mmCIF file of C-alpha atoms in Angstrom:
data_model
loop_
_atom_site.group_PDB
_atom_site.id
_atom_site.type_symbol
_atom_site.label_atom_id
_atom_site.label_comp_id
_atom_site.label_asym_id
_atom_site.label_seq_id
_atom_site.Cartn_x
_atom_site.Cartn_y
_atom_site.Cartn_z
ATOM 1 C CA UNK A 1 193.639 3.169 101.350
ATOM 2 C CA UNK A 2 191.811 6.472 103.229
ATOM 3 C CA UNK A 3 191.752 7.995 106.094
ATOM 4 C CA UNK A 4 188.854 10.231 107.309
ATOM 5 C CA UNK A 5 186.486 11.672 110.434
ATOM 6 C CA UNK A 6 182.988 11.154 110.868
ATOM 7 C CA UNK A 7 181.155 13.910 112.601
ATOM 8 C CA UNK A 8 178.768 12.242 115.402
ATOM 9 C CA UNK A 9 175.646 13.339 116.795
ATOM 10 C CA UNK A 10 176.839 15.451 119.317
ATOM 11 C CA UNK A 11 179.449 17.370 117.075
ATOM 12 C CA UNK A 12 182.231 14.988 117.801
ATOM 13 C CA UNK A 13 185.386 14.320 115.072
ATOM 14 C CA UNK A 14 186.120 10.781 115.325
ATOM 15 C CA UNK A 15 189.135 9.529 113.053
ATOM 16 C CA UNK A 16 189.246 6.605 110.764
ATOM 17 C CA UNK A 17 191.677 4.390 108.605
ATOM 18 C CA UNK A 18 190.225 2.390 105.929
ATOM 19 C CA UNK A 19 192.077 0.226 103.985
ATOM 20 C CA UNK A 20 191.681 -2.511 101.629
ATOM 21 C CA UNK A 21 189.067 -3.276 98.846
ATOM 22 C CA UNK A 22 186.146 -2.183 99.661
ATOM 23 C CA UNK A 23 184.093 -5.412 98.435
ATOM 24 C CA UNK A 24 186.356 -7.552 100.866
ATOM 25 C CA UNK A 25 184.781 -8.419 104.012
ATOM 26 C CA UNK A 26 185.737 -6.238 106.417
ATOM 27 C CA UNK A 27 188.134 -6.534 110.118
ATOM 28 C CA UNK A 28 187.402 -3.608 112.360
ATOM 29 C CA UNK A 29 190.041 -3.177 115.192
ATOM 30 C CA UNK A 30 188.705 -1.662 118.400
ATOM 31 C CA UNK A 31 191.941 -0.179 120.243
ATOM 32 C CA UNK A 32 192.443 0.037 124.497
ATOM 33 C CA UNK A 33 192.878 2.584 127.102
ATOM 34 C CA UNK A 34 194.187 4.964 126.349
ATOM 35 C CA UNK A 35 195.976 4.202 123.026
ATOM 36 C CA UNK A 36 194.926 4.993 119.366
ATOM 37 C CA UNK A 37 194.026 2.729 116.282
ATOM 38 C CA UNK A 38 197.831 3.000 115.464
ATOM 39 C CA UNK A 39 197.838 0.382 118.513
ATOM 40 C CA UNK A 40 196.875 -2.014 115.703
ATOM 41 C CA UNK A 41 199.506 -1.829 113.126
ATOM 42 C CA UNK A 42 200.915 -5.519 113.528
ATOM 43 C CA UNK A 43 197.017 -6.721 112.391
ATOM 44 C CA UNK A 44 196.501 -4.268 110.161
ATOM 45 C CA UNK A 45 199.342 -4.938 108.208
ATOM 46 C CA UNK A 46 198.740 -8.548 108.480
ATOM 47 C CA UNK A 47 195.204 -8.677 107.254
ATOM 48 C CA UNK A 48 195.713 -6.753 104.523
ATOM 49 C CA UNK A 49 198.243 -8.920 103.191
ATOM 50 C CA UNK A 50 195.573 -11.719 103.693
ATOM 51 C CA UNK A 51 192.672 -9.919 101.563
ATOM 52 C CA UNK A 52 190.725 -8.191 104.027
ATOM 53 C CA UNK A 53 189.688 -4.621 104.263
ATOM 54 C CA UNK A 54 190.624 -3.008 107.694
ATOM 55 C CA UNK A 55 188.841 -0.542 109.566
ATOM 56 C CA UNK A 56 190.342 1.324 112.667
ATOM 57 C CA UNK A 57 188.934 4.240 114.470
ATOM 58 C CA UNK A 58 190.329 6.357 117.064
ATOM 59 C CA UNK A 59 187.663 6.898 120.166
ATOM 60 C CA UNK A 60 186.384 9.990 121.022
ATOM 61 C CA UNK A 61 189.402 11.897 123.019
ATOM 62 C CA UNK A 62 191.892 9.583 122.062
ATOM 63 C CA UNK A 63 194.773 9.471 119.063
ATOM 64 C CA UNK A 64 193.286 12.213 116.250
ATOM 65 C CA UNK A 65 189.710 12.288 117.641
ATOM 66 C CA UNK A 66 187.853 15.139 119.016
ATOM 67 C CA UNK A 67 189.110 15.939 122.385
ATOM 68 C CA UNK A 68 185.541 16.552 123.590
ATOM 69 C CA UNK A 69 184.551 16.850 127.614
ATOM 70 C CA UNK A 70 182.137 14.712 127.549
ATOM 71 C CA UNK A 71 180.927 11.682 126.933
ATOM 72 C CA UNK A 72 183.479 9.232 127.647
ATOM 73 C CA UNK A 73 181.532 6.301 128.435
ATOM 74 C CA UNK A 74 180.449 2.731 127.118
ATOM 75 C CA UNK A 75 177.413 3.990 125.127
ATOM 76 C CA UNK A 76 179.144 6.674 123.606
ATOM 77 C CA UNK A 77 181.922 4.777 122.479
ATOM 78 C CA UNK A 78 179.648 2.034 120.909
ATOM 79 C CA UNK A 79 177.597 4.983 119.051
ATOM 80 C CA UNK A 80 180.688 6.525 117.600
ATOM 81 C CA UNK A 81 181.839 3.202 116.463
ATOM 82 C CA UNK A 82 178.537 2.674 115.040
ATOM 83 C CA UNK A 83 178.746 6.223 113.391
ATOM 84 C CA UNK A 84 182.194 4.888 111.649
ATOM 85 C CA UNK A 85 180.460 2.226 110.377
ATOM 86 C CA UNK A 86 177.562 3.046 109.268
ATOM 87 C CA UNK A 87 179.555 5.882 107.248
ATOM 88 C CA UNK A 88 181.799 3.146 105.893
ATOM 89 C CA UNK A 89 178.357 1.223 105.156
ATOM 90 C CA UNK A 90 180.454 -2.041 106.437
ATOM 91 C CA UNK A 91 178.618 -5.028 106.727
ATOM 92 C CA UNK A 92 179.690 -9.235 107.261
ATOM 93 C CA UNK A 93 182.638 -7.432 109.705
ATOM 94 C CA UNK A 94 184.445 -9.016 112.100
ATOM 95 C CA UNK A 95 184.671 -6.795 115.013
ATOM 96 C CA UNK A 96 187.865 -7.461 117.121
ATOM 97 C CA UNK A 97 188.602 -5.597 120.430
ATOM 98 C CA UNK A 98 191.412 -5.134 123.116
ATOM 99 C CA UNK A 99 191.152 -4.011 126.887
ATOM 100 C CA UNK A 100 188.531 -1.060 126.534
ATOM 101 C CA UNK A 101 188.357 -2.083 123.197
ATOM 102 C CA UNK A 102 186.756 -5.629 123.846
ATOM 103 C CA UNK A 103 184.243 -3.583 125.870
ATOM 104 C CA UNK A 104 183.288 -1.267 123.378
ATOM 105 C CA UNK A 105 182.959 -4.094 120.550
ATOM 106 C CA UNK A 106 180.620 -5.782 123.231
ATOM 107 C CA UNK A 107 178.289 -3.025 123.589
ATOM 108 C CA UNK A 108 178.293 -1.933 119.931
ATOM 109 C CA UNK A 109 177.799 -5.640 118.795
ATOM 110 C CA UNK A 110 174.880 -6.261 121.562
ATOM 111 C CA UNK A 111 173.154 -3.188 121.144
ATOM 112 C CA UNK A 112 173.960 -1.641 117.001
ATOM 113 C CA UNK A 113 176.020 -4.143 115.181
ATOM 114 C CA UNK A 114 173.530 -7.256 115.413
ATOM 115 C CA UNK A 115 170.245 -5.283 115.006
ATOM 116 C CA UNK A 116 171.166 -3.419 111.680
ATOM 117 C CA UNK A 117 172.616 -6.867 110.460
ATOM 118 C CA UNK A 118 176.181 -6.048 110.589
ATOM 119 C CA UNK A 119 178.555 -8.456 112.042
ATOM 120 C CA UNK A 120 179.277 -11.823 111.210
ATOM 121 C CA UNK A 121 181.989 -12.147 114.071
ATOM 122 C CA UNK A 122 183.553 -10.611 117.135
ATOM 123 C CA UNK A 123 186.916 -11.136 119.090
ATOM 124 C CA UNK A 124 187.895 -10.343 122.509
ATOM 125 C CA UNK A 125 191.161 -10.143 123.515
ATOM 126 C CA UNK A 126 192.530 -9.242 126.733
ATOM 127 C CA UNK A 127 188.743 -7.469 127.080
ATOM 128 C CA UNK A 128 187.399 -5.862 130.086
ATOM 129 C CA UNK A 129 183.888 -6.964 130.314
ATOM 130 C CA UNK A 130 181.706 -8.128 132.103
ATOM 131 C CA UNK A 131 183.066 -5.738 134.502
ATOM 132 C CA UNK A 132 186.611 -5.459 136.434
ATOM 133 C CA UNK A 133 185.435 -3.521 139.341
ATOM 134 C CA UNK A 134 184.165 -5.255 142.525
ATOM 135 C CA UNK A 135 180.407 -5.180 143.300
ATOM 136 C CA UNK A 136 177.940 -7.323 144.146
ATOM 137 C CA UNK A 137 177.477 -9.590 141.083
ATOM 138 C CA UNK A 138 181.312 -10.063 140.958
ATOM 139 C CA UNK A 139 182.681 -10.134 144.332
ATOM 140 C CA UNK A 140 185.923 -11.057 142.681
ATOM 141 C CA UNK A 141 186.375 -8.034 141.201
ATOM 142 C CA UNK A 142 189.472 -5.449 141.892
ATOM 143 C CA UNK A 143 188.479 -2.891 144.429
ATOM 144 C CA UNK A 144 187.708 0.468 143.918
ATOM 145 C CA UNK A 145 191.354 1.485 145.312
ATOM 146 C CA UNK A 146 192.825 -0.175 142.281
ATOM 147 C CA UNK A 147 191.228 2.116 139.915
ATOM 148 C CA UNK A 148 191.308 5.188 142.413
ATOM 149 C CA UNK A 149 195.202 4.917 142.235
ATOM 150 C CA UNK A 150 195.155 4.910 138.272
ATOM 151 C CA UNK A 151 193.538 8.104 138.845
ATOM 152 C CA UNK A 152 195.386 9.704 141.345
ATOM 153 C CA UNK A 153 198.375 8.691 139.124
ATOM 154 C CA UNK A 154 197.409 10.686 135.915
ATOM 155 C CA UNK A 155 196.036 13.545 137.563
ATOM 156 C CA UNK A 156 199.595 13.652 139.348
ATOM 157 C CA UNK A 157 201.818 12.948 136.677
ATOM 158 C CA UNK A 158 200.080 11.551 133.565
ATOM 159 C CA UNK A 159 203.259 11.017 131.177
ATOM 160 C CA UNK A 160 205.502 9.242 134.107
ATOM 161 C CA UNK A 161 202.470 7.200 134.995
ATOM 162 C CA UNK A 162 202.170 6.465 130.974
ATOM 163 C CA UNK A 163 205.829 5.323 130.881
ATOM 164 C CA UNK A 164 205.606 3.025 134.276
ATOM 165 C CA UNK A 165 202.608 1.003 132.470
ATOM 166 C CA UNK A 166 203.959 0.684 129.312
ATOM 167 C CA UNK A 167 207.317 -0.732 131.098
ATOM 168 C CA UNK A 168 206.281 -2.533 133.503
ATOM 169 C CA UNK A 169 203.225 -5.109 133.662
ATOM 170 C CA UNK A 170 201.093 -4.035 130.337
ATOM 171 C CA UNK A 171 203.636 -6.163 128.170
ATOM 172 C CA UNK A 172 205.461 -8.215 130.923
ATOM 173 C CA UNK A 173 208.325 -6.039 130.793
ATOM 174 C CA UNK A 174 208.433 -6.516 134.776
ATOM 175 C CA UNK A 175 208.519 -10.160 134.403
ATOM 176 C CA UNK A 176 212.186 -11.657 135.093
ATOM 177 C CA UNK A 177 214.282 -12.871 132.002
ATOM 178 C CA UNK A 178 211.718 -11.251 129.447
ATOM 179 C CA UNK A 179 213.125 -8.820 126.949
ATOM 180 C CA UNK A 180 212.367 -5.279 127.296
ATOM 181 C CA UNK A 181 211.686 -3.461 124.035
ATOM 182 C CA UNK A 182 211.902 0.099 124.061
ATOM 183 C CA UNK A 183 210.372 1.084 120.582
ATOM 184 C CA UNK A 184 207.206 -0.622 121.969
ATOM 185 C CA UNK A 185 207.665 1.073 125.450
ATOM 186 C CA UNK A 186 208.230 4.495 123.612
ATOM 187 C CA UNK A 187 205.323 4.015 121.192
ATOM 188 C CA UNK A 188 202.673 2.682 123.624
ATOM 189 C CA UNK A 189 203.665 6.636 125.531
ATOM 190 C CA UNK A 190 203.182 8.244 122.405
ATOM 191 C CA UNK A 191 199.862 7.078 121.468
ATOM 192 C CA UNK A 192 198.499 7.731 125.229
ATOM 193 C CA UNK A 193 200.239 11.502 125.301
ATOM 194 C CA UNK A 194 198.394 12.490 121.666
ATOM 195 C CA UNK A 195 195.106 11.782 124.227
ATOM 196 C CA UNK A 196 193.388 13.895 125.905
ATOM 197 C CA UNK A 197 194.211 13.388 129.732
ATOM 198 C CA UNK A 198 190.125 14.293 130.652
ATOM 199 C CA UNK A 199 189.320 11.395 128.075
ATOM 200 C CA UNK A 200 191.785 9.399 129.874
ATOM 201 C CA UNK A 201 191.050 9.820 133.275
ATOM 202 C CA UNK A 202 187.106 9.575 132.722
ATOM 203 C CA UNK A 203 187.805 6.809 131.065
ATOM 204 C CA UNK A 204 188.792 4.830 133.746
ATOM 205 C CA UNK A 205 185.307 4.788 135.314
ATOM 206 C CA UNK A 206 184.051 3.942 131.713
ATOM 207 C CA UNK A 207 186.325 0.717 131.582
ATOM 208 C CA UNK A 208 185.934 -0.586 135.130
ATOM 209 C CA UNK A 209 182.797 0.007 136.948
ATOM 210 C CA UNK A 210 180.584 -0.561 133.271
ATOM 211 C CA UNK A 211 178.444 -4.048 133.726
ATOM 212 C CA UNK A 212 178.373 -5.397 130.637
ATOM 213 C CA UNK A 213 176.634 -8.714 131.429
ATOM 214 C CA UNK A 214 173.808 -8.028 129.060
ATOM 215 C CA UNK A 215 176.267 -6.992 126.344
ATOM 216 C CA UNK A 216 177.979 -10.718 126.214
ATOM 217 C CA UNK A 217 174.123 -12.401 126.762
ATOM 218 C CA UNK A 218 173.308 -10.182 123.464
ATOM 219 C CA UNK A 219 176.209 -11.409 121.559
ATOM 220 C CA UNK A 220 174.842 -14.559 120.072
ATOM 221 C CA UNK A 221 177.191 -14.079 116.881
ATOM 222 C CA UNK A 222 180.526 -16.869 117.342
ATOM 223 C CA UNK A 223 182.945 -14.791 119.454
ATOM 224 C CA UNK A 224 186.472 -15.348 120.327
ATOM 225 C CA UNK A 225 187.775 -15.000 123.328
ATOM 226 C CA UNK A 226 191.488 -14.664 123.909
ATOM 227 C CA UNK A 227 193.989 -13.787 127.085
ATOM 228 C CA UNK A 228 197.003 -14.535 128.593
ATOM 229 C CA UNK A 229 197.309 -16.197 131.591
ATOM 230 C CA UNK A 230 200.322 -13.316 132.791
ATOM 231 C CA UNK A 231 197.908 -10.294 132.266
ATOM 232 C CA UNK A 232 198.361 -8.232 134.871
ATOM 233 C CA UNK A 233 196.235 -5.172 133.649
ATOM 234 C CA UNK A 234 192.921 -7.144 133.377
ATOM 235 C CA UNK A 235 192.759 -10.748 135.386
ATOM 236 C CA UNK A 236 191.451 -13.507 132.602
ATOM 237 C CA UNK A 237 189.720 -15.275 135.955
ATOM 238 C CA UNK A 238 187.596 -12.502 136.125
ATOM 239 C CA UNK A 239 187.206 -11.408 132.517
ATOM 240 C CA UNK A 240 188.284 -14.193 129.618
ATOM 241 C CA UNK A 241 186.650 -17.097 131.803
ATOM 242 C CA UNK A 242 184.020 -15.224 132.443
ATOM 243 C CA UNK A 243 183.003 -14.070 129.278
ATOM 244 C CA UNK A 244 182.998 -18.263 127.999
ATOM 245 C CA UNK A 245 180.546 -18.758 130.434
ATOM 246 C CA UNK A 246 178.061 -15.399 129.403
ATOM 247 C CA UNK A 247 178.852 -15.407 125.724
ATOM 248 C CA UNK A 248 176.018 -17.447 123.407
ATOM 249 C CA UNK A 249 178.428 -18.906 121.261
ATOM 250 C CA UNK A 250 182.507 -18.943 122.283
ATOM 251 C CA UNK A 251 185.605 -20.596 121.733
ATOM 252 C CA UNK A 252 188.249 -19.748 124.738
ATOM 253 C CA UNK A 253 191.829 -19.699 124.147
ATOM 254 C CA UNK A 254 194.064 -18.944 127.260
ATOM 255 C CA UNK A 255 197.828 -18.045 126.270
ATOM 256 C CA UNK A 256 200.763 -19.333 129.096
ATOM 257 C CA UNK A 257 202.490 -16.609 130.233
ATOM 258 C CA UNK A 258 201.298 -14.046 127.638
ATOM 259 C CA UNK A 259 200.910 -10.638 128.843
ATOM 260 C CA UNK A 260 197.813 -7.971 128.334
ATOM 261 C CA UNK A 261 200.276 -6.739 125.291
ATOM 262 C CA UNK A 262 200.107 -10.087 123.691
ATOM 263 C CA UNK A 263 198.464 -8.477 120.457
ATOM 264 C CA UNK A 264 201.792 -6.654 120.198
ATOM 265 C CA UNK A 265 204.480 -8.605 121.698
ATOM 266 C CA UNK A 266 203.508 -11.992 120.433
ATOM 267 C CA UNK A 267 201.731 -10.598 117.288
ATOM 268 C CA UNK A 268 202.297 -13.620 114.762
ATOM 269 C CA UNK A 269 200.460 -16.082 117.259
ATOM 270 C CA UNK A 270 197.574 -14.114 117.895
ATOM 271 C CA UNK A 271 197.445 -13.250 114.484
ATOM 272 C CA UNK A 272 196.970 -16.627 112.705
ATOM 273 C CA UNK A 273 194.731 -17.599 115.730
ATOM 274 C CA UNK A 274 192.435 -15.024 114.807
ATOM 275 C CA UNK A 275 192.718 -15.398 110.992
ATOM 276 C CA UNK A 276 191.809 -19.248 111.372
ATOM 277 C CA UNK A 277 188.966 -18.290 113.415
ATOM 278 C CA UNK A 278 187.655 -15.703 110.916
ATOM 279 C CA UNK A 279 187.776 -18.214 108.249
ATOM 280 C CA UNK A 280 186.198 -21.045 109.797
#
């Protein structure tokens, strides 16, 4: 087991955890907004146990990373991932992504993983793409006030606005008769306040207004798809059921009443769901 950085292009640290043997076909977890690859601990764990080497990063700003000024967008993300793994020489991965994350494994899948011959799989769970922000393609998209509010929120008060998400509708914690569980609340705060708040807050453009329509097309490895039907962060009518329709080659799987903090909250099912799919 190791941990590291990888110095990109442009001078940026980006941190890494790899464990596992190294000749075991790799799981890379690609965490959300604006959490850390700690976010994955419950499938890290889990995979390891199973044989697999795991692979986390933490993107640029976020958890350990460099918290550079700029570029916190799609295609940097992707080309820092890609940096991670082409350090880590990984190849036959299975690239699995949450929220931001499922946006960054579509771009880096679409546009690095498949050309150099790297991925045998991808997952998206809870994912943003193809885009969440209203325009013209997807009239059905939230509107631009949505996303305005998230950042007139963390430029006001980043750490209470932090705490309301994590309470309230990220893992259902809002939703009548569902236990509330503070550890989770408390760790979900953590991970966002070791950010940078400029990584954070430029991220928000980088999450909602990014099409990534030609990023699913691309994808023609066999992708899961996974969401709860209770997300409130990211609507699956706009995003899950979407992506079935764009993605080349995808099996759907639409959770009652899970929340957007499924991978968390209701980690054993979405854990064997993904291990059968990886070994099919």
């Amino acid at each position: 087991m190791s941990t590291g950085f990888v110095t990109t292009a442009d001078g940026t640290e980006i941190f890494f955890k790899d464990w596992g043997p190294k000749d075991a076909q790799p799981i890379v977890f690609h965490h959300g907004w604006p959490l850390s690859s700690d976010d994955w601990d419950a499938q890290m764990l889990f995979f390891l146990d199973e044989g697999f080497r795991v692979v986390a990063h933490d993107r640029r700003g976020h958890g350990r990373s460099s918290q550079v000024g700029t570029g916190h967008d799609m295609d940097h993300y992707a080309s820092d991932a890609a940096a991670v793994f082409a350090h880590l020489d990984l190849k036959n991965a299975v690239h699995v992504g949450h929220s931001t994350g499922g946006g960054e494994v579509a771009r880096y899948v679409a546009q690095h993983g498949i050309p150099a011959g790297r991925v045998a799989k991808a997952v998206l769970v809870a994912a943003v793409p193809p885009i969440m922000a209203k325009t013209e393609s997807y009239p059905e998209g939230l509107p631009m006030e949505v996303f305005d509010g998230f950042r007139s929120a963390l430029k006001a008060n980043r750490a209470a606005f932090f705490r309301d998400v994590a309470s309230g509708p990220f893992y259902g914690f809002n939703r009548d008769g569902v236990e509330v569980l503070v550890p989770v609340i408390d760790n979900w705060w953590r991970q966002g306040m070791t950010g940078s708040a400029l990584a954070h807050y430029a991220g928000i453009k980088a999450f909602s207004e990014t099409d990534q329509t030609a990023d699913l097309k691309a994808m023609t490895v066999p992708t899961l798809v996974l969401q709860g039907d209770d997300d409130q962060i990211v609507p699956y009518k706009q995003a899950s059921e979407v992506q079935a329709r764009l993605l080349p080659d995808a099996t759907l799987k639409v959770y009652p009443g899970f929340s957007h903090g499924m991978l968390t909250v209701n980690a054993d099912v979405l854990n064997a769901d993904i291990l059968a799919f990886v070994r099919n």
